[in-house]
Tab-separated table of C-alpha atoms in Angstrom:
chain	number	residue	atom	x	y	z
A	1	MET	CA	-19.034	6.286	65.038
A	2	PHE	CA	-20.486	6.710	68.494
A	3	SER	CA	-22.120	3.391	69.161
A	4	ASP	CA	-23.794	1.251	71.667
A	5	PHE	CA	-23.281	-2.593	71.256
A	6	GLN	CA	-27.158	-2.761	72.372
A	7	CYS	CA	-28.292	-0.314	69.691
A	8	PRO	CA	-30.086	-2.038	66.530
A	9	ASP	CA	-29.604	0.924	64.627
A	10	CYS	CA	-25.871	0.807	65.566
A	11	ARG	CA	-25.800	-2.773	64.377
A	12	ASP	CA	-27.726	-1.933	61.268
A	13	LYS	CA	-24.964	0.976	60.295
A	14	GLU	CA	-22.266	-1.347	61.142
A	15	ARG	CA	-23.283	-4.142	58.565
A	16	GLU	CA	-23.672	-1.040	56.105
A	17	ILE	CA	-20.496	0.563	56.855
A	18	ALA	CA	-18.724	-3.336	56.589
A	19	LEU	CA	-19.940	-3.492	53.132
A	20	LEU	CA	-18.502	-0.048	52.526
A	21	MET	CA	-15.457	-1.038	53.704
A	22	ASP	CA	-15.481	-4.039	51.517
A	23	LEU	CA	-15.956	-1.555	48.257
A	24	PHE	CA	-13.698	1.172	49.297
A	25	PRO	CA	-10.616	-0.906	51.045
A	26	ASN	CA	-8.891	2.612	52.074
A	27	VAL	CA	-11.708	3.334	54.496
A	28	SER	CA	-11.709	2.538	57.920
A	29	MET	CA	-13.896	3.453	61.041
A	30	SER	CA	-13.232	4.166	64.631
A	31	ILE	CA	-15.753	2.957	67.438
A	32	LYS	CA	-16.449	5.660	70.094
A	33	ASN	CA	-18.611	4.106	73.523
A	34	PHE	CA	-22.002	5.952	73.944
A	35	PRO	CA	-23.989	3.257	76.279
A	36	PHE	CA	-27.418	4.326	76.439
A	37	ASN	CA	-27.320	3.601	80.423
A	38	ASN	CA	-27.001	5.841	83.133
A	39	ASP	CA	-24.592	3.539	85.160
A	40	CYS	CA	-21.658	4.603	83.007
A	41	ASN	CA	-23.017	7.560	80.801
A	42	ASP	CA	-24.059	10.594	82.869
A	43	TYR	CA	-25.576	12.326	80.015
A	44	PHE	CA	-28.295	9.813	79.200
A	45	PRO	CA	-31.382	9.780	81.713
A	46	GLY	CA	-32.063	6.257	82.485
A	47	VAL	CA	-31.286	2.227	81.417
A	48	MET	CA	-32.520	1.623	77.960
A	49	HIS	CA	-29.931	-1.039	77.554
A	50	ALA	CA	-28.919	-3.027	80.742
A	51	ASN	CA	-25.867	-4.426	79.403
A	52	ALA	CA	-24.389	-1.476	77.162
A	53	CYS	CA	-21.822	-0.364	79.551
A	54	TRP	CA	-20.301	-3.865	80.324
A	55	ALA	CA	-20.390	-4.374	76.714
A	56	ALA	CA	-18.449	-1.454	75.977
A	57	ARG	CA	-16.008	-2.087	78.854
A	58	SER	CA	-15.384	-5.793	77.328
A	59	ALA	CA	-14.836	-4.520	74.067
A	60	GLU	CA	-12.285	-2.263	75.564
A	61	ALA	CA	-10.704	-5.050	77.722
A	62	ALA	CA	-10.895	-7.204	74.473
A	63	GLY	CA	-8.513	-4.614	72.639
A	64	ILE	CA	-6.278	-3.783	75.606
A	65	LEU	CA	-5.280	-7.583	75.874
A	66	GLY	CA	-5.340	-8.675	72.150
A	67	GLY	CA	-4.872	-5.207	70.060
A	68	ASP	CA	-7.268	-4.785	67.119
A	69	ASP	CA	-8.073	-7.950	65.756
A	70	ALA	CA	-9.431	-9.325	69.233
A	71	PHE	CA	-11.183	-5.615	69.570
A	72	TRP	CA	-13.042	-6.253	66.337
A	73	GLN	CA	-13.744	-10.073	66.858
A	74	TRP	CA	-15.166	-8.936	70.339
A	75	HIS	CA	-17.125	-6.091	68.628
A	76	ASP	CA	-18.706	-8.385	66.036
A	77	TRP	CA	-19.588	-10.954	68.597
A	78	LEU	CA	-21.349	-8.031	70.766
A	79	PHE	CA	-23.447	-6.996	67.436
A	80	LEU	CA	-24.358	-10.794	66.584
A	81	ASN	CA	-25.213	-11.010	70.293
A	82	SER	CA	-27.127	-7.531	70.881
A	83	GLY	CA	-24.469	-6.792	73.517
A	84	GLN	CA	-25.705	-9.576	75.633
A	85	PHE	CA	-23.734	-11.918	78.114
A	86	GLU	CA	-25.912	-14.875	78.618
A	87	GLY	CA	-26.911	-15.259	82.165
A	88	GLY	CA	-24.509	-12.035	83.195
A	89	LYS	CA	-21.577	-14.253	82.037
A	90	LEU	CA	-18.798	-13.791	79.701
A	91	PRO	CA	-18.938	-15.671	76.491
A	92	GLY	CA	-16.695	-18.432	75.629
A	93	LEU	CA	-15.310	-16.220	73.308
A	94	VAL	CA	-12.939	-15.160	76.532
A	95	GLU	CA	-11.072	-18.270	76.189
A	96	GLU	CA	-11.385	-18.749	72.248
A	97	LEU	CA	-9.274	-15.093	71.759
A	98	GLY	CA	-6.741	-16.692	74.131
A	99	PHE	CA	-7.387	-14.549	77.385
A	100	ASP	CA	-7.300	-15.926	80.878
A	101	ARG	CA	-10.825	-15.243	82.076
A	102	ARG	CA	-9.716	-13.901	85.373
A	103	GLU	CA	-7.530	-11.338	83.856
A	104	PHE	CA	-9.885	-10.561	81.257
A	105	THR	CA	-12.803	-9.907	83.730
A	106	GLU	CA	-10.588	-8.030	86.547
A	107	LEU	CA	-9.421	-5.601	83.520
A	108	MET	CA	-13.106	-5.160	82.440
A	109	ALA	CA	-14.001	-3.929	85.569
A	110	SER	CA	-11.169	-1.611	86.267
A	111	ASP	CA	-11.063	1.777	86.601
A	112	TYR	CA	-9.021	2.112	83.834
A	113	VAL	CA	-11.408	0.899	81.490
A	114	ASN	CA	-14.225	2.320	82.864
A	115	ASP	CA	-12.265	5.848	82.446
A	116	LEU	CA	-11.917	5.007	78.931
A	117	VAL	CA	-15.760	4.133	78.147
A	118	ARG	CA	-16.239	7.826	79.984
A	119	GLU	CA	-13.608	9.672	77.966
A	120	ASP	CA	-15.544	8.652	74.831
A	121	ILE	CA	-18.958	9.475	76.643
A	122	GLU	CA	-17.058	13.082	77.841
A	123	GLU	CA	-16.370	13.597	73.873
A	124	ALA	CA	-19.447	12.636	72.689
A	125	GLN	CA	-20.988	15.432	74.849
A	126	GLN	CA	-18.771	17.778	73.925
A	127	LEU	CA	-19.736	17.289	70.521
A	128	GLY	CA	-23.704	17.339	71.458
A	129	ILE	CA	-24.633	13.518	70.610
A	130	PHE	CA	-27.620	12.245	72.606
A	131	TYR	CA	-28.445	9.350	70.053
A	132	THR	CA	-26.591	6.644	68.382
A	133	PRO	CA	-25.222	5.760	66.067
A	134	MET	CA	-23.788	9.058	65.408
A	135	LEU	CA	-21.136	8.992	62.019
A	136	PHE	CA	-18.615	11.430	61.523
A	137	ILE	CA	-17.091	11.067	58.053
A	138	ASN	CA	-13.617	12.887	57.997
A	139	GLY	CA	-14.702	15.016	61.110
A	140	VAL	CA	-17.888	15.759	59.531
A	141	GLN	CA	-21.227	14.684	61.114
A	142	HIS	CA	-23.448	12.715	58.836
A	143	LYS	CA	-26.823	13.186	59.752
A	144	TRP	CA	-28.233	9.939	58.551
A	145	VAL	CA	-31.615	10.395	60.274
A	146	ILE	CA	-32.591	13.730	58.942
A	147	PRO	CA	-34.961	13.099	55.793
A	148	GLY	CA	-33.087	14.215	52.217
A	149	THR	CA	-29.571	13.498	54.157
A	150	PRO	CA	-27.637	11.802	51.253
A	151	SER	CA	-26.963	8.013	51.763
A	152	LEU	CA	-23.716	6.813	53.669
A	153	ARG	CA	-22.735	5.148	50.621
A	154	SER	CA	-23.199	8.305	48.374
A	155	VAL	CA	-21.325	10.310	50.710
A	156	VAL	CA	-18.514	7.717	50.760
A	157	THR	CA	-18.710	7.416	47.108
A	158	ARG	CA	-18.351	11.046	46.360
A	159	LEU	CA	-15.504	11.546	49.053
A	160	ALA	CA	-13.379	8.514	47.366
A	161	ALA	CA	-13.847	10.028	43.849
A	162	ALA	CA	-12.715	13.396	45.307
A	163	ILE	CA	-9.646	11.831	46.749
A	164	GLU	CA	-9.230	9.691	43.481
A	165	ARG	CA	-9.115	12.977	41.839
A	166	GLY	CA	-6.801	14.781	44.499
A	167	GLU	CA	-9.311	16.999	46.240
A	168	GLU	CA	-9.808	17.171	49.785
A	169	GLY	CA	-12.783	17.484	51.868
A	170	LEU	CA	-16.453	16.752	51.209
């Protein structure tokens, strides 16, 4: 899923996916960044979400320093807080996750982390993505915004049944 931590539709889709992951333990999700902010996203025409770039960078930094569990904890915190850092300050979650505040801040502000976010943005551009959330299921775009498109739940249910029968693909 290509996402923006300040995108309400992304937050809603994430909740829907979390429920599906509870129903289908073999379902996994990967997050790619597509912030609606031209501070880091050259393909977005302005600044719709002022903290979107820093939110994406902070999630990447959490994952680098603390692995998958830290990334997902940070990710969940960001969506719970609409991708905002109160007063521009990093949350107490930095210490809660056992990170050194200075190390975290330096990594988050580094070219390395910025390049990771930009790699996701470039991939999104190559795929023709211009909005979020953009979902791909086994490499196939799920066009959830188009009327008449099957629900995410029905697609995952159908795919899980096909896999159980030994079939591949959607």
